[in-house]
mmCIF file of C-alpha atoms in Angstrom:
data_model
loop_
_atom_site.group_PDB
_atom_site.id
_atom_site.type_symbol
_atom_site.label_atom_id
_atom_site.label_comp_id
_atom_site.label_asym_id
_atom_site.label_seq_id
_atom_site.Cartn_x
_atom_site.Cartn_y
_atom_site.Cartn_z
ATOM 1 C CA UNK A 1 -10.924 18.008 -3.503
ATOM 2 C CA UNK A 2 -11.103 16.567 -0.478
ATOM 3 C CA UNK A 3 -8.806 13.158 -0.002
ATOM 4 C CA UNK A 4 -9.550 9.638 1.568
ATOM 5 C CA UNK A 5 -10.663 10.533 4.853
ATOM 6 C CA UNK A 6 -9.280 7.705 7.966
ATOM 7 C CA UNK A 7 -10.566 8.363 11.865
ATOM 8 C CA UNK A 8 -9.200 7.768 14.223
ATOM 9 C CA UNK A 9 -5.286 8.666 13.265
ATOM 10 C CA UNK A 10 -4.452 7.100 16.786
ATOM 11 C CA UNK A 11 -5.915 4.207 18.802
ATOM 12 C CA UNK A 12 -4.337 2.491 22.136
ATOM 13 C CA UNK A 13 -6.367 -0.481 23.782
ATOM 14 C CA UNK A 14 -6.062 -3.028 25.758
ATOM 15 C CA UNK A 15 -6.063 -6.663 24.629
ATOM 16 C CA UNK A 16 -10.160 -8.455 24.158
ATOM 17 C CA UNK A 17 -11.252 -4.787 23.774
ATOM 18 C CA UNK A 18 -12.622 -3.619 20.459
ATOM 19 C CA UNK A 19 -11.897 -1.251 18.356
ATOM 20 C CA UNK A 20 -13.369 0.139 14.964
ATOM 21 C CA UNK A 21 -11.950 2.408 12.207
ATOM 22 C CA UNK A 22 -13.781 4.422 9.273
ATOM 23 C CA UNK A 23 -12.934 5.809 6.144
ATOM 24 C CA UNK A 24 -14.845 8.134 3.671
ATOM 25 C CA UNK A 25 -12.757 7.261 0.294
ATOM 26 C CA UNK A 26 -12.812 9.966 -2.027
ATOM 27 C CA UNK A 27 -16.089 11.438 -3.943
ATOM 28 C CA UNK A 28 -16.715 8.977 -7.175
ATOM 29 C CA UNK A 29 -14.265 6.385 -6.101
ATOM 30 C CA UNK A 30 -16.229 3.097 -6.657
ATOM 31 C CA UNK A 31 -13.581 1.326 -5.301
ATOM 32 C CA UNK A 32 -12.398 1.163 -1.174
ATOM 33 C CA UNK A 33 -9.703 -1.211 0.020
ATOM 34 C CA UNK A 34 -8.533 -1.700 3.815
ATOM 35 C CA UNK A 35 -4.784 -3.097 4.105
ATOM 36 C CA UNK A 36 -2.652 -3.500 7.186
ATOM 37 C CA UNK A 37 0.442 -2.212 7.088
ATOM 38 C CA UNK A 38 3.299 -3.643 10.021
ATOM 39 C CA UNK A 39 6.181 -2.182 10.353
ATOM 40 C CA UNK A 40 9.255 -2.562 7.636
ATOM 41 C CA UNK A 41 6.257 -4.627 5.605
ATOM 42 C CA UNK A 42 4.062 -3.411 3.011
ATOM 43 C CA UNK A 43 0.394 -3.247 2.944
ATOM 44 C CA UNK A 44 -1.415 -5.909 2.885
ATOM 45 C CA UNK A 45 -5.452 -6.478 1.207
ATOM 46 C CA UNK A 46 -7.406 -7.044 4.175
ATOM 47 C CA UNK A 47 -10.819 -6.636 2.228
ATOM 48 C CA UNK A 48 -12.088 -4.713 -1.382
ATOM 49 C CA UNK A 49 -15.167 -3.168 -2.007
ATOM 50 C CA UNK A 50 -16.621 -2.556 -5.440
ATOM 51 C CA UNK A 51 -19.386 -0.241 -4.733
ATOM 52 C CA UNK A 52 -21.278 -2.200 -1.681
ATOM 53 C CA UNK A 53 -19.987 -5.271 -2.544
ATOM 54 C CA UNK A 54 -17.224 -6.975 -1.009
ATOM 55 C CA UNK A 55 -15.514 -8.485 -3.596
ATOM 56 C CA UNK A 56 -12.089 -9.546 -2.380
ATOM 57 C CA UNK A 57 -12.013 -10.718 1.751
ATOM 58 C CA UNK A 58 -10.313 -13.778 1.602
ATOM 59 C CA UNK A 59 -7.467 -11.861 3.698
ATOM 60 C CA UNK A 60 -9.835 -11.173 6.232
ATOM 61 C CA UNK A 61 -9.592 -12.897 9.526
ATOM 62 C CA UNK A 62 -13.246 -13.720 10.169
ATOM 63 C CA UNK A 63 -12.879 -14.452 13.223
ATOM 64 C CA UNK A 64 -12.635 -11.309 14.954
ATOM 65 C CA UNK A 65 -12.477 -8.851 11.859
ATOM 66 C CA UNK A 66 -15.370 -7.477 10.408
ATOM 67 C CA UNK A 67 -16.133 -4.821 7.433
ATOM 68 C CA UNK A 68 -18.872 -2.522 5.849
ATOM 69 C CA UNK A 69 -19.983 -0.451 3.391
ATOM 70 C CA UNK A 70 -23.242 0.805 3.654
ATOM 71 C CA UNK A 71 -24.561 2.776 0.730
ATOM 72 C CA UNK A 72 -20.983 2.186 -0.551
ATOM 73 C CA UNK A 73 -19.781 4.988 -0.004
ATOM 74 C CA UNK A 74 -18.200 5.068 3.873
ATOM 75 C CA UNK A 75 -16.671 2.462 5.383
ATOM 76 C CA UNK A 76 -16.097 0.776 8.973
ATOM 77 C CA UNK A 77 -12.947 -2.550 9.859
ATOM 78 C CA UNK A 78 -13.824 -3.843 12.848
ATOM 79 C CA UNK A 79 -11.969 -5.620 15.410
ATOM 80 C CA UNK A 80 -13.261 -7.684 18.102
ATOM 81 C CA UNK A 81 -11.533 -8.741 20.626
ATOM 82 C CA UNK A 82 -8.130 -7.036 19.567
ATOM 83 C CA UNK A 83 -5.064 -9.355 19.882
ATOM 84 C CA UNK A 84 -1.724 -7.675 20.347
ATOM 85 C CA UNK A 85 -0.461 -9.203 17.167
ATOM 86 C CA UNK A 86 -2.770 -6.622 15.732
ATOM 87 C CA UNK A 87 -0.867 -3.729 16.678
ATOM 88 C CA UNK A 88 -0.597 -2.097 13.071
ATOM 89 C CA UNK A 89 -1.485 0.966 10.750
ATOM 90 C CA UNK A 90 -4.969 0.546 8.838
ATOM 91 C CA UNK A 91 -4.999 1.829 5.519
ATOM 92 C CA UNK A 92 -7.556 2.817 3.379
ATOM 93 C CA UNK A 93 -7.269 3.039 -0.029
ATOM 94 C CA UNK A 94 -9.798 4.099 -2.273
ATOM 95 C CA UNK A 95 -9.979 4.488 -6.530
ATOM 96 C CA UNK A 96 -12.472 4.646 -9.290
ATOM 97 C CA UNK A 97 -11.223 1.400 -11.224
ATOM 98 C CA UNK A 98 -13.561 -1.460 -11.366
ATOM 99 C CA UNK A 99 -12.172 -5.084 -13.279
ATOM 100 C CA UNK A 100 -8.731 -2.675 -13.836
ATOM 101 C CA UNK A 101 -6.729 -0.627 -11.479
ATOM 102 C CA UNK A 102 -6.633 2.596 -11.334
ATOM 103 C CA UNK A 103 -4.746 4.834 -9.101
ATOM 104 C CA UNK A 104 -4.823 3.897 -5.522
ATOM 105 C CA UNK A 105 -5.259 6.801 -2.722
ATOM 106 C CA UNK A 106 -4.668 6.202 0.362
ATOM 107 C CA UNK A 107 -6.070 7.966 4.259
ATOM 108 C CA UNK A 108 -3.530 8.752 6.495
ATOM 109 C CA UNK A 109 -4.287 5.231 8.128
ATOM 110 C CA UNK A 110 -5.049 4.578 11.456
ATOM 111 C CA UNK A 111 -2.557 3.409 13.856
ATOM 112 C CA UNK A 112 -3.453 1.041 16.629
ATOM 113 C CA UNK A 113 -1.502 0.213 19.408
ATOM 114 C CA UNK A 114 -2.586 -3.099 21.313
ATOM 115 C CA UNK A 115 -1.448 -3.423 25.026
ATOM 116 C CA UNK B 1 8.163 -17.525 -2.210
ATOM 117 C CA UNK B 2 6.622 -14.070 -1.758
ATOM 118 C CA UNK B 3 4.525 -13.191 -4.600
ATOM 119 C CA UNK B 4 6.786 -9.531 -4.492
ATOM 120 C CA UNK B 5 9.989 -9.288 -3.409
ATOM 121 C CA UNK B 6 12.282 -5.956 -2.697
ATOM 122 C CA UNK B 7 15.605 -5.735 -0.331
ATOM 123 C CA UNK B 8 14.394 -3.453 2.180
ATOM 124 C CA UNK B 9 17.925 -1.700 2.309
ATOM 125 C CA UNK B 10 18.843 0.777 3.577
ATOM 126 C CA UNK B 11 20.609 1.843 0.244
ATOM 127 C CA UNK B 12 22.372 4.703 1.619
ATOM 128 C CA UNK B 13 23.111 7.439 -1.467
ATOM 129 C CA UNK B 14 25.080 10.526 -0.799
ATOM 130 C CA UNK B 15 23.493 13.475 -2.391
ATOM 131 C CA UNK B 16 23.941 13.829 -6.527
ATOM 132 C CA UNK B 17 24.499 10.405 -7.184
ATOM 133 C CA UNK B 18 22.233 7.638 -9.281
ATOM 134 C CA UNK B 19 20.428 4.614 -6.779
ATOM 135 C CA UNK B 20 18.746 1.811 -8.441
ATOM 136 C CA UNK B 21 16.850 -0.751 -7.078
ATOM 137 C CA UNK B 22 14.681 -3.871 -8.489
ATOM 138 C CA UNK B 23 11.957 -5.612 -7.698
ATOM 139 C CA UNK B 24 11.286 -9.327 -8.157
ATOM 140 C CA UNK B 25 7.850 -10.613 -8.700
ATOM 141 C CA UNK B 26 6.667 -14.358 -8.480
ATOM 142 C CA UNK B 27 3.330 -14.713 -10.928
ATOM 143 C CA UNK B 28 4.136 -14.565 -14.384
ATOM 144 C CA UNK B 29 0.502 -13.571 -15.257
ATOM 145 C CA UNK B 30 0.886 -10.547 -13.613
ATOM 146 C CA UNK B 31 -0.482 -7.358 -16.006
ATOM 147 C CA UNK B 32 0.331 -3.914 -14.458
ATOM 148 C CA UNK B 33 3.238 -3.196 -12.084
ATOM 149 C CA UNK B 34 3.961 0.426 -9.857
ATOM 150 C CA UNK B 35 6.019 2.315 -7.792
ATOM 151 C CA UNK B 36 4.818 4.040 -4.794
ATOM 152 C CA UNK B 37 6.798 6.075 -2.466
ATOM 153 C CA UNK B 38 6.091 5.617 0.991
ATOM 154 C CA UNK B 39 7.461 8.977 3.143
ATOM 155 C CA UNK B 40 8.127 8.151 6.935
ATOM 156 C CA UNK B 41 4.693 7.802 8.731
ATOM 157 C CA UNK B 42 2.987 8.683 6.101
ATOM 158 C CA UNK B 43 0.983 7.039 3.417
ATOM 159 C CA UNK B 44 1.889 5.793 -0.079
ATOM 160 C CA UNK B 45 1.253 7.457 -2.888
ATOM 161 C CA UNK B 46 1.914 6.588 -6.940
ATOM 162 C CA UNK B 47 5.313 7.569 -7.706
ATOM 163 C CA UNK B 48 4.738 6.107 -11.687
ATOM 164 C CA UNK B 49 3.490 3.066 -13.687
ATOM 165 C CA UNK B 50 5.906 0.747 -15.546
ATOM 166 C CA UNK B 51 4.826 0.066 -18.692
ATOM 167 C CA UNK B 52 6.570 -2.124 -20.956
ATOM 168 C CA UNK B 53 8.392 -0.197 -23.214
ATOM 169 C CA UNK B 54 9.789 1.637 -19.524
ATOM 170 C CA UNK B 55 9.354 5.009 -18.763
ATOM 171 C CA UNK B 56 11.221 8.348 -17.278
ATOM 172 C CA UNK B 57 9.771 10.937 -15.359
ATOM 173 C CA UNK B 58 12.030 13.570 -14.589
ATOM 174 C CA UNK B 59 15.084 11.911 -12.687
ATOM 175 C CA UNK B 60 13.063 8.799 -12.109
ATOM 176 C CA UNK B 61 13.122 5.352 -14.533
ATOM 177 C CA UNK B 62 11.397 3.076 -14.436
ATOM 178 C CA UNK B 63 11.937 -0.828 -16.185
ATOM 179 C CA UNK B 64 10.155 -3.562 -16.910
ATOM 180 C CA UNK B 65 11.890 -7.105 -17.618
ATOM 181 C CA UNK B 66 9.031 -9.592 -18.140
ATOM 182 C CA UNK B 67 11.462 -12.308 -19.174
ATOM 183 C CA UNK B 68 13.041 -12.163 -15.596
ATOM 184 C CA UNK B 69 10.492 -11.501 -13.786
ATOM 185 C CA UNK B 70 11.380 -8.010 -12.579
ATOM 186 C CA UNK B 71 11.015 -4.393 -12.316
ATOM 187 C CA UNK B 72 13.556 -1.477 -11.435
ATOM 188 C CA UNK B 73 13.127 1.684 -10.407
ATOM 189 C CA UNK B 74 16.583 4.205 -11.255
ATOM 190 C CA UNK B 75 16.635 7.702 -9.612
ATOM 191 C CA UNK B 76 19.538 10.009 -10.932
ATOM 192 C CA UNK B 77 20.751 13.327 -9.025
ATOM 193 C CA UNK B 78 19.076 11.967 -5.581
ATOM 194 C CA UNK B 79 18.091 15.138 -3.644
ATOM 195 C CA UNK B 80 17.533 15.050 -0.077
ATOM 196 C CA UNK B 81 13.913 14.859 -0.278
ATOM 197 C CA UNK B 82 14.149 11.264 -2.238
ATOM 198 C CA UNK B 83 14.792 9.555 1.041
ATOM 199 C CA UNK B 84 11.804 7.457 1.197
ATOM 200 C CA UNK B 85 10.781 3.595 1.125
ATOM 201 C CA UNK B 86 9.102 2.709 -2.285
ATOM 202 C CA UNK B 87 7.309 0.306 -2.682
ATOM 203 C CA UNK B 88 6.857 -1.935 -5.679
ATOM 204 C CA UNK B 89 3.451 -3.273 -6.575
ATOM 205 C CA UNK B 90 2.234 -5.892 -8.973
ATOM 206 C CA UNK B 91 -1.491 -6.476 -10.362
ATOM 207 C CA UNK B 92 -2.148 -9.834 -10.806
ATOM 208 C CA UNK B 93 -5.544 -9.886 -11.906
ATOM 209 C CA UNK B 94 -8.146 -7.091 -11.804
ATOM 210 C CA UNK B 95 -7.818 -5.208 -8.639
ATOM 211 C CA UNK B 96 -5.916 -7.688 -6.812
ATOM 212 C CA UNK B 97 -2.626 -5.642 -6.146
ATOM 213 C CA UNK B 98 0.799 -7.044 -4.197
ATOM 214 C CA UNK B 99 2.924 -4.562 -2.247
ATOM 215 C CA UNK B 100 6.801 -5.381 -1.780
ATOM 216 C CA UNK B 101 8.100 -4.682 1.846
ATOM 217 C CA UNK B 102 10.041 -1.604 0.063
ATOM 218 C CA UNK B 103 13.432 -0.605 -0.791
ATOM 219 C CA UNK B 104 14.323 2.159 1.643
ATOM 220 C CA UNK B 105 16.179 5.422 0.321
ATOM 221 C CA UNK B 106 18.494 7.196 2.377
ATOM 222 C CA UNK B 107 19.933 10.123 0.663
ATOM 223 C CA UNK B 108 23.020 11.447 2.398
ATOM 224 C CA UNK B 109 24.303 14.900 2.528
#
């Protein structure tokens, strides 16, 4: 069985440019998470999707970070315009528990590089 | 106060001998705690749950002190491929999970 699917693995841009990154979580798997991982830190919830339904984005910066889940099934993070500070790996995550938590698998992330 | 706290390390373990580590969480609430292990550029994936009671898999333990406010994670015989970073992970509520920066595992030859 196929796992949680991430594309691009690699992204360089400038600064004010934007960027996007999408995930196909794993067949059945109700529930898809995006965290940002820095270096030496641990992910960290950027936004939670049960089915279509984002559920958990107060994590999100709104201002140039956007999210969806059409169909809920793939997914697209958004950035617009990319800061440097957001030089990172984005993870996604995906597993089938809903109101519990099941195992989480994680994509190979996508790591950006902001110049 | 971080709402997960781990040393990062490096805990530095020559080959064959026992590393533990512990993890120090914030919200007393908090239901259902994990390791993951983190490889190098890669992504994490489950090492084991802690339950209460604690639990072994193979050369891995892992602890639960509620009381304190902590899990550990023990790994005996450390092999080579043990060198990692894992990371400790609390559920505070439904699906809203807390990752620790990670202990970092450095097994030495």
């Amino acid at each position: 069985e196929a796992g949680v699917v991430q594309s691009p693995r690699y992204k360089i841009i400038e600064k004010k440019q934007p960027v996007a990154f999408w995930c196909n979580p794993i067949s059945g798997h109700n529930t898809l998470y995006w965290y940002l991982q820095n270096l030496g830190q641990g992910p960290e919830l950027l936004i939670r999707y049960e089915n279509e339904e984002a559920v958990d984005d107060s994590q999100l910066p709104k201002d140039r970070f956007s999210a969806e889940r059409l169909k809920g099934v793939d997914s697209t993070l958004k950035i617009q315009p990319a800061e440097l500070g957001d030089s990172a790996v984005y993870l996604c995550a995906s597993s089938t528990g809903t109101g519990g938590v099941g195992e989480l698998f994680f994509g190979e992330g996508s790591r950006l590089t902001v110049l | 106060r971080k709402e997960v706290e781990q040393d990062p390390g490096p805990f530095n373990v020559p080959e064959g001998a026992t590393v533990a580590f512990n993890c120090t969480y914030s919200n007393s609430a908090s239901q259902s705690f994990f390791w993951y292990r983190q490889d190098c550029r890669k992504e994490p994936k489950l090492l084991m749950s802690v339950y209460s009671s604690g639990n072994e898999d193979g050369r891995f333990t892992a602890q639960l002190n509620r009381a304190s406010q902590y899990i550990s994670l023990l790994i005996r015989d450390s092999k080579l491929s043990d060198s990692a970073t894992y990371l400790c992970v609390v559920n505070r509520n439904g699906n809203r999970l807390a990752f620790g920066k990670g202990n970092q595992v450095v097994v030495i030859p």
